[in-house]
Amino acid sequence: MKQKKMKLTILGATGSIGASTADVMLRHPDKFETYALVGHRNSQRMLELAEQLKPEIVVMTDGDAIAELQGKLPQGVLLHEGMDAAVAAASEASVDMVMAAMVGSAGLPAALAAVHAGKRVGLANKECLVTAGRIFMQAAKDCGADVVPVDSEHAAVHQALLGHDHGSIRRIILTASGGPFRDRDPASLVNVTPEEAIAHPNWSMGAKISVDSATMMNKALELIEARWLFDMPADKLSAIIHPQSIVHAMVEYRDGSVLAQLAEPDMRSPIAYALQTGERLEAGIPWLDLAKTGRLDFQAVDTERFPAMRLVQTVMQGNDTLAISMNAANEVANQAFRDRKLGFMDIVRTVEAVLAKVENIPVDSLDDVWSHDREARRLAQEMIVL
Ligand code: NAD
Ligand code: MG
């Protein structure tokens, strides 16, 4: 019997994760079909994707991009505008799976809509869990949504947890490449340019996450992401520098056994893992040849060099508003750095200064999430302009 295809909505289709998702889906045309492609501004890229994936609808959240695409999409593809249309595309009844790959907390409404609709959700957009992890995971439980990690470290943990008892976990260890400045003298980082920060040694990614990798704010966000995804207290979560990015994460069990997941650093691997529901999928990534790799190195994270990793300890021990504010202030500071309005070393300094000013309280409604998000953005903007 012919198997029914899995129908997807891809949020953030025009980005780096969107491209890798399309690549994996196009390798398996018998297994996947596309309901909606959702993008923001990049109409040219959306046009290419629409021709390849033949979705039922295209959504652009930016008005100018809509004007650019008018009359250009393949025959029969409908064009919708705005975040409400993205939310609708994520919760559409005929959709089986939503790939949540927008960037920043801007992606939360659509990803959460997919959760509320009980979809299988491939979660790349880690900022959703950093800002609203408690609400997001509770909604998944209540609505029967399956949240599958796409972030490579979390996909690795997910695999190392399969078939094991949650109570037997002693520690989850995420690896971090250390980014392009791992060995640079911190004093030399003052004048780093956005181009240097974005040039990641192992991974090809979008601009925001590449800068987050250079500051290691990315690993800080990932520790919080892991806390919600795997329901783990902060003291059981840690990170270690591993420059080769071959081991993606490890889970240590009570009996001293440590399970690791290894693969070449290519996001198509965790994406293929998230897209499968039974048999594993061929992902198109190079085969791992450890004899050629030669060595796998590990070292402790130096929190002097990477203050974001010191900051996240305070955030994880505090209440929800700290994580919301850390994420929001970082989004503003990261963008200001890419716009050349802020120095590299001032990104985390700005986040720290914002954290010193905000409330430290639990949050249980989305309205409160957004009001703390807005306040942290306002404080960060104010400091950057000063
Ligand atoms: P990207 O910048 O390449 O793409 C981001 C996507 O989000 C684009 O499609 C863009 O159109 C859309 N977008 C941006 N702003 C938007 C807005 N305001 N409203 C609606 N849509 C908007 O980013 P990426 O590297 O693909 O990362 C996407 C997410 O996945 C991020 O949360 C990132 O942390 C996470 N992630 C990425 C990688 C990677 O290898 N790229 C790895 C792990 C996790
Ligand atoms: Mg990651």
XYZ file of C-alpha atoms and ligand atoms in Angstrom:
431
model
C 0.000 0.000 0.000
C 1.222 3.496 -0.803
C 2.037 5.475 2.337
C 0.392 8.846 2.880
C 2.855 11.702 2.477
C 3.654 13.895 5.444
C 2.405 17.446 4.785
C 4.503 20.306 6.100
C 4.390 23.994 6.808
C 7.845 25.537 6.968
C 8.086 28.686 9.080
C 11.234 30.608 8.143
C 11.469 28.723 4.853
C 13.771 31.324 3.258
C 16.446 30.947 5.943
C 19.335 28.562 6.479
C 17.294 25.887 8.322
C 14.547 26.356 5.726
C 17.059 25.595 2.951
C 18.330 22.447 4.688
C 14.756 21.310 5.334
C 13.880 21.781 1.658
C 17.024 19.846 0.704
C 16.041 16.832 2.838
C 12.407 16.925 1.654
C 13.444 17.075 -2.013
C 15.540 13.919 -1.509
C 12.339 12.100 -0.514
C 9.555 13.333 -2.789
C 7.597 10.139 -2.068
C 7.476 10.986 1.649
C 6.820 14.738 1.897
C 4.610 17.427 0.481
C 4.377 21.107 1.306
C 1.308 22.947 2.488
C 2.860 26.338 3.211
C 6.176 28.125 2.869
C 6.427 31.074 5.236
C 9.042 33.801 4.768
C 9.615 37.375 5.810
C 11.260 39.607 3.169
C 13.318 37.488 0.780
C 10.937 37.247 -2.181
C 13.590 36.034 -4.656
C 14.489 33.048 -2.473
C 10.798 32.349 -1.868
C 10.194 32.227 -5.607
C 12.909 29.576 -6.067
C 11.574 27.524 -3.151
C 7.985 27.722 -4.377
C 9.094 26.394 -7.770
C 10.953 23.481 -6.126
C 8.481 22.506 -3.399
C 5.166 23.448 -5.069
C 3.337 24.489 -1.875
C -0.398 25.175 -1.687
C 0.275 28.588 -0.188
C 3.084 31.067 0.322
C 3.005 33.490 3.237
C 5.232 36.555 3.511
C 5.092 38.525 6.757
C 6.428 41.679 5.073
C 4.168 43.818 2.862
C 6.851 44.805 0.315
C 7.710 41.158 -0.292
C 4.051 40.492 -1.067
C 4.084 43.194 -3.744
C 7.246 41.668 -5.268
C 5.687 38.197 -5.481
C 2.315 39.266 -6.872
C 1.638 37.376 -10.110
C 5.020 35.570 -10.068
C 4.345 32.383 -8.098
C 3.765 29.093 -9.925
C 0.222 28.470 -11.188
C -2.229 27.704 -8.380
C -0.005 28.784 -5.453
C -1.912 31.215 -3.220
C -0.160 34.214 -1.674
C -1.065 35.342 1.858
C 0.263 38.228 3.928
C 1.191 38.767 7.562
C 1.798 36.977 10.837
C -1.880 36.012 11.181
C -1.581 34.096 7.912
C 1.610 32.428 9.244
C -0.298 31.382 12.372
C -3.111 29.998 10.210
C -0.630 28.077 8.034
C 0.905 26.540 11.172
C -2.446 25.340 12.493
C -4.151 24.325 9.207
C -6.032 21.054 9.696
C -4.392 19.143 6.802
C -0.822 19.850 8.050
C 0.984 16.983 9.818
C 4.209 18.731 10.763
C 5.440 22.279 11.213
C 9.108 23.154 10.925
C 9.564 26.126 13.265
C 12.588 27.903 11.801
C 11.895 31.618 12.048
C 14.505 33.485 14.042
C 13.942 35.173 17.398
C 10.898 35.452 19.613
C 9.055 36.752 16.506
C 8.593 33.063 15.698
C 6.735 32.272 18.917
C 3.111 32.978 17.855
C 3.242 30.686 14.816
C 5.215 27.909 16.554
C 2.855 28.008 19.503
C -0.144 27.893 17.157
C 1.265 24.649 15.737
C 1.571 23.278 19.272
C -2.001 24.292 20.118
C -3.184 22.529 16.969
C -1.459 19.343 18.222
C 1.033 19.119 15.336
C 4.376 17.424 15.219
C 6.687 20.432 15.610
C 10.315 20.415 14.494
C 11.792 23.101 16.698
C 14.825 25.010 15.402
C 13.567 28.358 16.707
C 15.118 27.987 20.189
C 14.102 31.515 21.239
C 10.520 30.150 21.602
C 11.607 27.960 24.521
C 13.900 30.576 26.019
C 11.067 33.102 26.192
C 8.095 30.847 26.887
C 9.423 27.364 27.646
C 7.017 26.652 30.471
C 3.939 27.750 28.477
C 5.141 26.081 25.256
C 5.866 22.653 26.770
C 2.707 22.679 28.898
C 0.662 23.461 25.764
C 2.396 20.582 23.954
C 1.373 18.227 26.749
C -2.196 19.520 26.877
C -2.703 19.482 23.095
C -0.830 16.281 22.254
C 1.812 18.046 20.133
C 5.106 16.247 19.625
C 7.966 18.749 19.913
C 11.037 17.315 18.196
C 14.316 19.182 18.564
C 16.090 20.341 15.410
C 18.949 22.151 17.152
C 21.813 19.673 16.605
C 22.796 19.337 20.283
C 19.210 18.740 21.350
C 18.591 16.276 18.543
C 21.701 14.481 19.842
C 20.352 14.431 23.401
C 16.987 13.207 22.121
C 18.749 10.245 20.496
C 20.897 9.489 23.549
C 17.759 9.441 25.715
C 15.804 6.948 23.625
C 14.795 3.933 25.663
C 16.363 5.238 28.884
C 14.842 6.157 32.197
C 14.615 9.908 32.829
C 15.321 9.444 36.532
C 18.661 7.756 35.785
C 20.128 10.805 34.043
C 22.972 12.387 35.970
C 23.939 15.091 33.485
C 23.276 16.365 29.986
C 26.335 17.848 28.312
C 25.974 20.042 25.225
C 29.042 20.588 23.105
C 30.041 23.996 21.757
C 32.540 24.727 19.013
C 33.597 27.957 20.743
C 32.949 29.871 17.510
C 35.497 31.809 15.464
C 37.090 33.519 18.496
C 37.693 30.487 20.696
C 41.441 31.014 20.880
C 41.667 34.742 20.311
C 42.957 37.077 22.995
C 39.778 38.746 24.387
C 41.557 42.124 24.211
C 41.721 41.734 20.420
C 37.953 41.297 20.081
C 37.016 44.939 20.631
C 37.166 45.788 16.931
C 35.818 42.571 15.473
C 33.541 43.159 12.451
C 30.172 41.460 11.818
C 31.772 39.658 8.853
C 34.447 38.116 11.111
C 31.883 37.120 13.738
C 29.566 35.528 11.182
C 32.316 33.417 9.580
C 31.763 30.283 11.691
C 34.520 27.649 11.397
C 32.241 24.551 11.282
C 28.627 25.507 10.600
C 26.967 27.567 7.896
C 24.045 29.354 9.571
C 21.933 32.518 9.580
C 23.531 35.792 10.698
C 21.920 36.067 14.141
C 22.833 32.581 15.367
C 26.348 32.932 13.921
C 26.952 36.036 16.053
C 25.354 34.214 19.013
C 27.883 31.408 18.474
C 30.765 33.874 18.523
C 29.617 35.326 21.895
C 28.520 31.846 23.066
C 25.118 33.358 23.811
C 23.921 30.561 21.532
C 25.058 27.932 24.047
C 23.497 29.954 26.860
C 20.170 29.929 24.983
C 20.620 26.209 24.292
C 21.041 25.366 27.986
C 17.680 27.020 28.672
C 16.220 25.270 25.619
C 17.414 21.907 27.022
C 15.935 22.667 30.416
C 12.417 22.862 28.938
C 12.744 20.273 26.190
C 14.029 17.563 28.507
C 12.480 18.761 31.767
C 15.876 18.967 33.459
C 16.954 21.175 36.369
C 19.754 23.661 35.690
C 22.283 21.746 37.825
C 22.053 18.733 35.507
C 22.844 20.778 32.393
C 26.311 21.743 31.251
C 28.374 22.617 28.200
C 31.870 21.731 27.044
C 33.994 23.152 24.229
C 34.583 20.700 21.403
C 36.207 22.478 18.461
C 35.559 19.766 15.837
C 31.725 19.794 16.266
C 31.528 16.032 15.682
C 30.146 14.998 19.074
C 26.930 17.021 19.392
C 25.911 16.170 22.946
C 26.303 13.535 25.649
C 24.038 12.089 28.300
C 25.626 10.707 31.435
C 23.677 8.101 33.387
C 23.748 7.139 37.032
C 25.916 4.071 36.337
C 28.672 6.238 34.828
C 27.830 5.315 31.252
C 27.956 8.267 28.829
C 26.059 8.117 25.533
C 27.123 10.514 22.795
C 25.785 11.211 19.326
C 28.296 11.872 16.547
C 27.869 13.172 13.005
C 29.494 15.542 10.547
C 28.362 19.099 11.358
C 25.540 19.498 8.832
C 22.029 20.544 9.875
C 20.462 18.158 7.378
C 21.250 15.355 9.844
C 19.146 16.637 12.790
C 16.508 17.845 10.323
C 16.220 14.374 8.757
C 15.991 12.958 12.277
C 13.143 15.344 13.159
C 11.303 14.606 9.903
C 11.280 10.840 10.310
C 8.628 8.977 12.230
C 9.937 5.438 11.771
C 12.748 4.568 9.412
C 15.681 6.960 9.353
C 16.065 9.084 6.218
C 19.070 9.502 3.991
C 20.129 13.107 4.715
C 22.789 13.792 2.079
C 25.509 14.591 4.622
C 29.089 13.351 4.300
C 29.856 10.056 6.096
C 31.813 10.429 9.287
C 35.393 9.205 8.861
C 36.994 9.335 12.313
C 40.334 8.072 11.049
C 40.440 11.157 8.867
C 39.167 13.451 11.643
C 42.025 12.030 13.717
C 41.209 13.589 17.054
C 38.331 14.903 19.080
C 39.297 17.601 21.579
C 37.408 18.867 24.614
C 38.042 21.711 27.026
C 36.142 23.486 29.778
C 34.285 26.694 28.889
C 36.238 29.757 29.996
C 33.556 32.054 31.436
C 35.994 34.996 31.544
C 36.342 34.793 27.777
C 32.652 33.982 27.290
C 30.710 35.949 29.958
C 27.383 34.849 28.408
C 28.063 31.434 29.912
C 28.482 32.955 33.375
C 25.339 35.039 32.929
C 23.208 32.041 31.969
C 23.920 30.389 35.322
C 22.258 33.317 37.110
C 19.422 33.294 34.589
C 18.759 29.572 35.029
C 18.739 29.894 38.793
C 16.325 32.828 38.597
C 12.749 33.223 37.407
C 11.227 33.319 33.916
C 11.586 37.085 33.420
C 15.378 36.725 33.429
C 15.383 34.325 30.475
C 12.825 36.453 28.594
C 14.927 39.565 29.189
C 18.232 37.892 28.347
C 16.822 36.737 25.024
C 15.166 40.046 24.134
C 18.192 42.174 25.093
C 20.435 39.812 23.149
C 18.237 40.057 20.037
C 18.530 43.854 20.158
C 22.278 43.904 20.917
C 23.072 41.214 18.327
C 21.194 43.213 15.652
C 22.882 46.469 16.737
C 26.280 44.778 16.354
C 25.352 43.546 12.868
C 24.233 47.121 12.071
C 27.644 48.379 13.291
C 26.057 50.409 16.101
C 27.581 48.331 18.913
C 30.978 46.716 19.511
C 31.295 42.935 19.715
C 32.293 42.955 23.387
C 29.331 45.228 24.186
C 26.745 42.642 23.100
C 26.893 40.578 26.279
C 27.688 43.679 28.363
C 24.385 45.187 27.207
C 22.508 41.979 28.058
C 24.097 41.941 31.511
C 23.222 45.589 32.125
C 19.598 44.951 31.097
C 19.411 41.925 33.395
C 20.550 44.070 36.308
C 17.501 46.317 35.795
C 14.638 43.886 35.234
C 12.316 42.109 37.639
C 13.035 38.499 38.633
C 9.579 36.897 38.783
C 7.764 33.856 37.354
C 5.510 34.338 34.328
C 2.540 32.224 33.354
C 0.739 34.136 30.619
C 1.793 35.045 27.097
C 0.749 38.665 27.670
C 3.270 38.836 30.484
C 5.944 37.206 28.306
C 5.457 39.925 25.700
C 5.396 42.772 28.199
C 8.731 41.656 29.723
C 10.154 41.052 26.239
C 9.184 44.620 25.235
C 10.604 46.148 28.405
C 13.973 44.396 27.964
C 14.113 45.525 24.311
C 13.358 49.098 25.376
C 16.105 49.044 28.027
C 18.624 47.567 25.583
C 17.764 50.144 22.887
C 18.137 52.937 25.415
C 21.602 51.723 26.435
C 22.754 51.324 22.845
C 21.665 54.840 21.882
C 23.338 56.369 24.958
P 18.035 32.692 9.068
O 18.294 34.108 9.419
O 18.840 32.056 7.993
O 16.478 32.514 8.676
C 15.481 33.037 9.488
C 14.113 32.867 8.853
O 13.159 33.562 9.668
C 13.996 33.465 7.449
O 13.131 32.660 6.678
C 13.331 34.817 7.692
O 12.546 35.217 6.589
C 12.451 34.516 8.887
N 12.223 35.709 9.705
C 13.176 36.565 10.177
N 12.599 37.550 10.881
C 11.266 37.322 10.843
C 10.136 38.001 11.370
N 10.270 39.128 12.071
N 8.926 37.470 11.148
C 8.777 36.355 10.434
N 9.796 35.649 9.902
C 11.020 36.143 10.106
O 18.141 31.863 10.420
P 18.508 30.316 10.621
O 19.964 30.180 10.773
O 17.792 29.500 9.615
O 17.895 30.065 12.065
C 16.501 29.883 12.286
C 16.296 29.420 13.725
O 16.910 28.136 13.865
C 16.955 30.317 14.773
O 16.184 30.348 15.923
C 18.275 29.613 15.060
O 18.748 29.871 16.363
C 17.870 28.165 14.905
N 18.979 27.266 14.547
C 19.657 27.444 13.389
C 20.714 26.600 13.057
C 21.456 26.740 11.750
O 22.330 25.938 11.475
N 21.169 27.717 10.920
C 21.082 25.582 13.942
C 20.363 25.413 15.120
C 19.311 26.268 15.414
Mg 22.873 24.204 18.291
